[in-house]
Amino acid sequence: MTANVSLIRFQVHGDDRGSLIALENGHNLPFDVKRVYYIFGTKAGVPRGFHAHRQLKQVLVAMSGSVTVKTEHGGKTETHLLNRPDEGLLIEGLVWREMHDFSPDCVLTVLADEYYNESDYIRDYTVFKQEDAT
Ligand code: TYD
């Protein structure tokens, strides 16, 4: 699978009552969602992630607050500030990811195309660099 990192902007349905975003498999999400998890209550200065997946596709959305996501694939590193609920970071395939600088109110929701599977994880950066180079 080729690795890819890109931003998706979701349409906001807004009126004088507030805003609403709908996420639909195959429409504004580029895969069918099998799993949703969310990270919240993060401690100040404590980063997370530090792994890659071999196959998994994910969309990360800061539903509230902000977080900085660092990605690396194909020797290219990028930094993405996620701070709006209408923006999703699509991460597909072999991408190293780290999450830094969670704001205290951050709720980071992750939509994934597969169930939790520890064997899809690469948690050793050296192993990631070897696989990323092949
Ligand atoms: P972990 O991979 O350490 O989180 P992060 O990617 O933020 O560094 O996951 C924390 C714990 O939650 C770990 O015990 C595995 C568990 N977990 C699940 O049970 N299901 C899931 O979908 C995820 C992502 C994690």
Short mmCIF file of C-alpha atoms and ligand atoms in Angstrom, two decimals:
data_model
loop_
_atom_site.label_atom_id
_atom_site.label_comp_id
_atom_site.label_asym_id
_atom_site.label_seq_id
_atom_site.Cartn_x
_atom_site.Cartn_y
_atom_site.Cartn_z
CA MET A 1 0.00 0.00 0.00
CA THR A 2 1.30 3.45 -0.81
CA ALA A 3 1.57 5.83 2.12
CA ASN A 4 -0.32 9.09 2.03
CA VAL A 5 -1.08 12.03 4.33
CA SER A 6 -3.61 14.67 3.30
CA LEU A 7 -6.17 17.06 4.70
CA ILE A 8 -9.91 16.68 4.16
CA ARG A 9 -12.26 19.62 4.71
CA PHE A 10 -15.79 18.66 5.77
CA GLN A 11 -18.88 20.64 4.81
CA VAL A 12 -20.40 22.47 7.78
CA HIS A 13 -24.18 22.70 7.95
CA GLY A 14 -24.64 25.85 9.96
CA ASP A 15 -27.55 28.05 10.92
CA ASP A 16 -28.40 30.38 13.76
CA ARG A 17 -28.58 27.38 16.14
CA GLY A 18 -24.96 26.37 15.52
CA SER A 19 -23.05 23.91 13.34
CA LEU A 20 -23.32 20.29 12.30
CA ILE A 21 -20.99 18.02 10.33
CA ALA A 22 -22.05 14.63 8.94
CA LEU A 23 -19.45 11.98 8.07
CA GLU A 24 -20.52 9.25 5.67
CA ASN A 25 -18.70 6.16 4.44
CA GLY A 26 -17.62 6.56 0.84
CA HIS A 27 -18.97 10.11 0.56
CA ASN A 28 -16.81 12.54 2.53
CA LEU A 29 -14.85 9.69 4.14
CA PRO A 30 -12.61 7.78 1.70
CA PHE A 31 -13.18 4.41 3.39
CA ASP A 32 -15.77 2.48 5.37
CA VAL A 33 -15.36 3.07 9.11
CA LYS A 34 -15.08 -0.02 11.33
CA ARG A 35 -13.74 1.66 14.48
CA VAL A 36 -13.93 5.03 16.20
CA TYR A 37 -11.84 6.01 19.21
CA TYR A 38 -11.12 9.30 20.89
CA ILE A 39 -8.27 10.63 22.98
CA PHE A 40 -9.05 13.15 25.71
CA GLY A 41 -7.90 14.15 29.17
CA THR A 42 -4.33 14.26 27.93
CA LYS A 43 -1.69 15.48 30.35
CA ALA A 44 0.28 18.68 29.65
CA GLY A 45 3.43 18.10 27.67
CA VAL A 46 2.80 14.37 27.18
CA PRO A 47 3.03 13.25 23.54
CA ARG A 48 1.37 10.09 22.14
CA GLY A 49 1.54 7.91 19.09
CA PHE A 50 5.13 7.10 18.13
CA HIS A 51 4.14 4.28 15.82
CA ALA A 52 3.27 3.47 12.23
CA HIS A 53 0.66 1.14 10.79
CA ARG A 54 1.32 -1.18 7.88
CA GLN A 55 -2.17 -1.08 6.32
CA LEU A 56 -4.55 0.98 8.44
CA LYS A 57 -6.39 4.00 7.08
CA GLN A 58 -7.35 6.68 9.59
CA VAL A 59 -8.90 10.13 9.71
CA LEU A 60 -7.97 12.27 12.73
CA VAL A 61 -10.25 15.14 13.75
CA ALA A 62 -9.72 17.55 16.63
CA MET A 63 -13.37 17.79 17.65
CA SER A 64 -12.36 20.25 20.35
CA GLY A 65 -9.10 22.02 21.19
CA SER A 66 -5.89 21.47 19.28
CA VAL A 67 -3.05 19.03 18.72
CA THR A 68 0.03 18.96 16.52
CA VAL A 69 0.48 15.78 14.48
CA LYS A 70 3.90 14.98 13.07
CA THR A 71 4.02 12.51 10.21
CA GLU A 72 6.84 10.87 8.32
CA HIS A 73 6.84 8.69 5.23
CA GLY A 74 9.10 8.28 2.24
CA GLY A 75 11.73 10.33 4.06
CA LYS A 76 9.36 13.33 4.22
CA THR A 77 8.31 14.80 7.56
CA GLU A 78 5.32 17.12 7.99
CA THR A 79 3.70 18.95 10.89
CA HIS A 80 -0.07 19.43 10.93
CA LEU A 81 -1.89 21.63 13.42
CA LEU A 82 -5.37 20.18 13.94
CA ASN A 83 -7.57 22.78 15.60
CA ARG A 84 -10.94 22.74 13.87
CA PRO A 85 -13.73 20.15 13.79
CA ASP A 86 -14.31 20.60 10.05
CA GLU A 87 -10.84 19.34 9.12
CA GLY A 88 -9.62 15.75 9.06
CA LEU A 89 -6.09 14.45 8.61
CA LEU A 90 -6.18 11.35 6.40
CA ILE A 91 -3.31 8.96 7.09
CA GLU A 92 -3.03 5.85 4.92
CA GLY A 93 -0.48 3.08 4.99
CA LEU A 94 3.06 3.12 6.31
CA VAL A 95 3.29 6.51 8.05
CA TRP A 96 5.08 7.23 11.33
CA ARG A 97 2.92 9.51 13.49
CA GLU A 98 3.39 11.43 16.70
CA MET A 99 0.88 13.67 18.49
CA HIS A 100 2.29 16.61 20.44
CA ASP A 101 1.07 19.68 22.33
CA PHE A 102 -2.45 18.56 23.13
CA SER A 103 -4.46 21.48 24.49
CA PRO A 104 -6.15 20.62 27.81
CA ASP A 105 -9.57 20.64 26.12
CA CYS A 106 -8.50 18.54 23.14
CA VAL A 107 -10.77 15.70 22.05
CA LEU A 108 -9.02 13.93 19.19
CA THR A 109 -11.37 11.56 17.38
CA VAL A 110 -9.93 8.89 15.11
CA LEU A 111 -11.95 7.04 12.48
CA ALA A 112 -10.34 3.83 11.22
CA ASP A 113 -11.07 1.32 8.48
CA GLU A 114 -10.12 -1.71 10.59
CA TYR A 115 -10.53 -3.07 14.09
CA TYR A 116 -7.73 -2.71 16.60
CA ASN A 117 -4.96 -5.10 15.58
CA GLU A 118 -1.64 -4.94 17.37
CA SER A 119 0.07 -6.89 14.55
CA ASP A 120 -0.53 -3.93 12.18
CA TYR A 121 1.56 -1.67 14.45
CA ILE A 122 5.23 -0.81 14.04
CA ARG A 123 6.32 0.70 17.34
CA ASP A 124 10.09 0.58 16.70
CA TYR A 125 11.28 3.63 14.71
CA THR A 126 14.30 1.72 13.37
CA VAL A 127 12.01 -0.99 11.97
CA PHE A 128 9.78 1.72 10.44
CA LYS A 129 12.79 3.36 8.72
CA GLN A 130 13.84 -0.02 7.30
CA GLU A 131 10.35 -0.74 5.92
CA ASP A 132 9.91 2.86 4.71
CA ALA A 133 13.13 2.55 2.70
CA THR A 134 12.04 -0.60 0.82
P1 TYD B 1 -1.83 3.44 22.33
O1 TYD B 1 -1.58 2.72 21.04
O2 TYD B 1 -0.73 3.45 23.33
O3 TYD B 1 -2.31 4.92 22.05
P2 TYD B 1 -1.56 6.10 21.21
O4 TYD B 1 -1.68 5.73 19.75
O5 TYD B 1 -2.33 7.34 21.52
O6 TYD B 1 -0.14 6.18 21.63
O7 TYD B 1 -3.15 2.80 22.99
C1 TYD B 1 -3.46 2.97 24.37
C2 TYD B 1 -4.17 1.72 24.87
O8 TYD B 1 -5.46 1.58 24.28
C3 TYD B 1 -3.41 0.46 24.60
O9 TYD B 1 -3.53 -0.39 25.75
C4 TYD B 1 -4.17 -0.20 23.45
C5 TYD B 1 -5.57 0.31 23.65
N1 TYD B 1 -6.34 0.48 22.39
C6 TYD B 1 -7.44 -0.32 22.17
O10 TYD B 1 -7.78 -1.21 22.97
N2 TYD B 1 -8.16 -0.12 21.03
C7 TYD B 1 -7.83 0.84 20.13
O11 TYD B 1 -8.54 1.00 19.11
C8 TYD B 1 -6.67 1.67 20.38
C9 TYD B 1 -6.25 2.73 19.40
C10 TYD B 1 -5.96 1.45 21.53
#
